[in-house]
Coordinates of C-alpha atoms in Angstrom, one line a residue:
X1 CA -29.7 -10.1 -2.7
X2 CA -26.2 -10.0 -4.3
X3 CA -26.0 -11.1 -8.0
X4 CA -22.7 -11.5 -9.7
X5 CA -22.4 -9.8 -13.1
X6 CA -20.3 -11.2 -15.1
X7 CA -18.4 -8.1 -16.3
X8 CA -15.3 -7.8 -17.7
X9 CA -15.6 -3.7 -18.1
X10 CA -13.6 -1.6 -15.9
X11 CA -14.8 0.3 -12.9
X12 CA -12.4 3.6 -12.7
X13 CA -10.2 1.4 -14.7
X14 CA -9.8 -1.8 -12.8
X15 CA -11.2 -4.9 -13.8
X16 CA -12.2 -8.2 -12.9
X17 CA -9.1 -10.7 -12.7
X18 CA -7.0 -8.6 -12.1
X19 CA -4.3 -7.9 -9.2
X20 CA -4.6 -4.6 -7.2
X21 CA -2.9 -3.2 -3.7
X22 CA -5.5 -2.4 -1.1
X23 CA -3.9 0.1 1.5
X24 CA -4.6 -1.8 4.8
X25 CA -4.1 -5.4 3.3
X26 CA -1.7 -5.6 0.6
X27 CA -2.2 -7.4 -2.7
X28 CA -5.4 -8.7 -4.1
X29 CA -6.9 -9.6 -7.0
X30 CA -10.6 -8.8 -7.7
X31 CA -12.8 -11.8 -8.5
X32 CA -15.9 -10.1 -9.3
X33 CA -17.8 -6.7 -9.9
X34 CA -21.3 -7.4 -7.7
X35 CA -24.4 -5.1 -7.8
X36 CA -26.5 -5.5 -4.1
X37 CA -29.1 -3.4 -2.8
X38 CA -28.2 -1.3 0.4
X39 CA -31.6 0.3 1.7
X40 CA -33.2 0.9 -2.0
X41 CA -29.7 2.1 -3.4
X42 CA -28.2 0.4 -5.7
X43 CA -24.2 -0.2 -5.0
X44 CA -21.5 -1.6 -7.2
X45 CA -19.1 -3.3 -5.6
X46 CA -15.3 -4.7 -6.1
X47 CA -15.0 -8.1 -4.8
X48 CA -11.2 -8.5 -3.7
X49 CA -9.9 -11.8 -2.4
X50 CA -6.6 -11.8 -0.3
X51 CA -5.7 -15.5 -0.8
X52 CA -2.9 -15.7 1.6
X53 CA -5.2 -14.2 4.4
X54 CA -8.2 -16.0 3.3
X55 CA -10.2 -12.8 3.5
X56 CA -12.8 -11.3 0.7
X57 CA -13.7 -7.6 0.9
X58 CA -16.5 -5.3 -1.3
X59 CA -15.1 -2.0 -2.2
X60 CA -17.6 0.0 -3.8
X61 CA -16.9 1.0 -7.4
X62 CA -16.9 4.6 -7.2
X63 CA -14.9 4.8 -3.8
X64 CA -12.2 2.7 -4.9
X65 CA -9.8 5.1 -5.9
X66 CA -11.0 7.5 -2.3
X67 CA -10.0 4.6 0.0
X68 CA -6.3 3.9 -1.9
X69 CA -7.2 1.0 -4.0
X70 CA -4.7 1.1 -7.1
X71 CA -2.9 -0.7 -9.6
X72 CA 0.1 -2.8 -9.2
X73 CA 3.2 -0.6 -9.1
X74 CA 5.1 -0.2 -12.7
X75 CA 8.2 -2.8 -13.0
X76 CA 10.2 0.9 -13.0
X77 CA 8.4 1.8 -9.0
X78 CA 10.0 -2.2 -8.4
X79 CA 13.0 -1.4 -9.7
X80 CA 13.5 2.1 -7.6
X81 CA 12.0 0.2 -4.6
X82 CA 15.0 -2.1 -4.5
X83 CA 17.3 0.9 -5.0
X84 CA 15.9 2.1 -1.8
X85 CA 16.7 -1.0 0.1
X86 CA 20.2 -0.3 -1.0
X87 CA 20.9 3.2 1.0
X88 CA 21.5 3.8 4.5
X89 CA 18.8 3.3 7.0
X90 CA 17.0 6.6 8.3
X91 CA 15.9 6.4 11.8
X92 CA 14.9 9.2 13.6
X93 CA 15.9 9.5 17.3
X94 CA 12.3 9.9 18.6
X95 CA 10.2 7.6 20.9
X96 CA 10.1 4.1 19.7
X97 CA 6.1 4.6 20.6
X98 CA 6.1 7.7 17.9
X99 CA 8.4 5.5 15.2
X100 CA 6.3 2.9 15.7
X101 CA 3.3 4.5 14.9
X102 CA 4.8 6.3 11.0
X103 CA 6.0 2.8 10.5
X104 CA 2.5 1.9 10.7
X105 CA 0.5 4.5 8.6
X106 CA 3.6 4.1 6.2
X107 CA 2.5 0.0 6.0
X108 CA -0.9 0.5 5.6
X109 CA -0.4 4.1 3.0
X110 CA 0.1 1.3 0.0
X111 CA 2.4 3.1 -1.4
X112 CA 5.4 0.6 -2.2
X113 CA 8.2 2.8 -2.0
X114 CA 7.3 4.0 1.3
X115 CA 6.5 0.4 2.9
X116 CA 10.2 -0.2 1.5
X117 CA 11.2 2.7 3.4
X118 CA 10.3 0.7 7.0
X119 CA 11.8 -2.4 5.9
X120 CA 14.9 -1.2 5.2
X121 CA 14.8 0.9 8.3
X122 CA 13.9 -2.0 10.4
X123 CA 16.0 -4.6 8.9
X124 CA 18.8 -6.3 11.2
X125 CA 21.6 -8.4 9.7
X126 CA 22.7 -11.4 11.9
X127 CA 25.2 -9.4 13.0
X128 CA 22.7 -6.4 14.3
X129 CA 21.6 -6.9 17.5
X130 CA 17.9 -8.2 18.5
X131 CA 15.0 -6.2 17.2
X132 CA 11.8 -6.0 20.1
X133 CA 9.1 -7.8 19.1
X134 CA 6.9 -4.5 17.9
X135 CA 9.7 -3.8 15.2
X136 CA 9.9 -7.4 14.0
X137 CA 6.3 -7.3 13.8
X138 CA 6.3 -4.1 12.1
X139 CA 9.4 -5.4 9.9
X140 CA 7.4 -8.5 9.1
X141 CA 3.9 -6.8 8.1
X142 CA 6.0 -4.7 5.8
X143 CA 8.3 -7.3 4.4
X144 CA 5.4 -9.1 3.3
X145 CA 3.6 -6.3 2.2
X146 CA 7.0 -5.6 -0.8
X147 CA 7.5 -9.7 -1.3
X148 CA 3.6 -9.6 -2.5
X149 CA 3.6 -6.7 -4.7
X150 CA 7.6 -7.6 -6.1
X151 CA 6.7 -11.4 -7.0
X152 CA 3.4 -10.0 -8.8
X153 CA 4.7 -7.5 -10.7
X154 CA 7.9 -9.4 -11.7
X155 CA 5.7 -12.5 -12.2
X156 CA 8.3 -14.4 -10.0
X157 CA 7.5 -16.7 -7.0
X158 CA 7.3 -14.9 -3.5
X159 CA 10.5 -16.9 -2.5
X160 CA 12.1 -15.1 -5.5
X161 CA 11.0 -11.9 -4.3
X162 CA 12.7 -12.5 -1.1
X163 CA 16.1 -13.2 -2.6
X164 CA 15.9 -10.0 -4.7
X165 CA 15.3 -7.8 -1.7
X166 CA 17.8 -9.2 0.7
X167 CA 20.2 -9.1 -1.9
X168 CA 19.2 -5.2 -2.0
X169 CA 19.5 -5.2 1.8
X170 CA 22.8 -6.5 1.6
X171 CA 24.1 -3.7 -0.6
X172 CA 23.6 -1.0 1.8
X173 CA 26.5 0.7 3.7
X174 CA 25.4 0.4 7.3
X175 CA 25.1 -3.3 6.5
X176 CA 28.7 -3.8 5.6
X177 CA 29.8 -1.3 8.2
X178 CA 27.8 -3.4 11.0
X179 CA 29.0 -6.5 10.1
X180 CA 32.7 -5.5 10.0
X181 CA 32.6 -3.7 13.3
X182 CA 31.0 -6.8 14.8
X183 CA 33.6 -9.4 13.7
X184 CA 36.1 -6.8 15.4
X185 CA 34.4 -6.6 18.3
X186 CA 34.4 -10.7 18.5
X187 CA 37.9 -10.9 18.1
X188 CA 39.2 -8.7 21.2
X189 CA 35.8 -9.2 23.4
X190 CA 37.4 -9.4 26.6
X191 CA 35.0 -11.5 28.7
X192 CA 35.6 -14.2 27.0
X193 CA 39.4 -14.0 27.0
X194 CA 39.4 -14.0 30.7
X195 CA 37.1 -16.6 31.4
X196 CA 39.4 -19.1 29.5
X197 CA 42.7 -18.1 30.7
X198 CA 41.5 -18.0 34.5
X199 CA 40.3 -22.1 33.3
X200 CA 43.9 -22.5 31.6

């Protein structure tokens, strides 16, 4: 039988109400600290809610910190997060299988600064050409992972979040050197040309 204690005490620091980043789902905020009975053991247990996802989980108290569980990041961690958006993208000329796969444990380490890491290695500006589906995916898990944490910590809405980061996006060199090289290359593409004067 599960009874909810009505606790405001912290459990290895954390407390109830208040918003915490679980590695393999994001930002949560725990509702409650429940005691139930699992085979004549007594467990304490976290109860996080993931609003957006419409998902509860129990983390036990004393594994909390074991399995990732922490704090919100300091505004200072935000502030270096949307620094990194800002530099050059680093992508390593392996497998996309193998990339694929660091992109994930990356997403689900928790640890903002390296989620930022995939989305500003996966971003693509309209002037980029198409990502596969796999990386949008990936770029989408991990975009939403930073918009979560960023509007939280900045007590902004997630909409505001997303405006801070893809102004940092649009700070970084590759971006304006991809954008200019594509507006050259649409000025002198050559199919087109031909195709209009054979018309003419």
């Amino acid at each position: 039988m599960t009874t909810a204690k009505k606790t405001t005490a912290g459990r290895q620091g954390f407390k109830t109400g208040e918003a915490v980043v679980y590695p393999a789902h994001g930002v949560g905020r725990i509702t409650a600290i429940e005691e139930q009975e699992i085979a004549g053991y007594k467990l304490e247990l976290f109860v996080v809610a993931f609003e957006k996802d419409k998902m509860v989980l129990r983390v036990p108290t004393a594994k909390a910190n074991s399995v990732g569980m922490r704090k919100l990041a300091e505004p200072e961690v935000v502030k270096k997060a949307l620094d990194v958006l800002t530099g050059r993208a680093r992508v390593k000329r392996t497998m996309w299988s193998r990339r694929a796969q660091e992109y994930e444990a990356k997403i689900n380490s928790g640890d903002l600064l390296a989620v930022t890491e995939v989305v500003r290695d996966l971003f693509r500006s309209e002037a980029q050409p198409e990502q596969s589906y796999s990386e949008r995916q990936l770029y989408e898990a991990a975009l939403d992972r930073i918009v979560r944490e960023i509007s939280s910590v900045n007590r902004i809405t997630e909409t505001e979040a997303l405006k801070l980061i893809e102004q940092s996006l649009a700070k970084s060199p590759r971006r304006a050197k991809a954008e200019a090289e594509a507006e050259s290359e649409g000025e002198g593409d050559g199919e087109g040309d031909d195709i209009q004067e054979e018309a003419a």
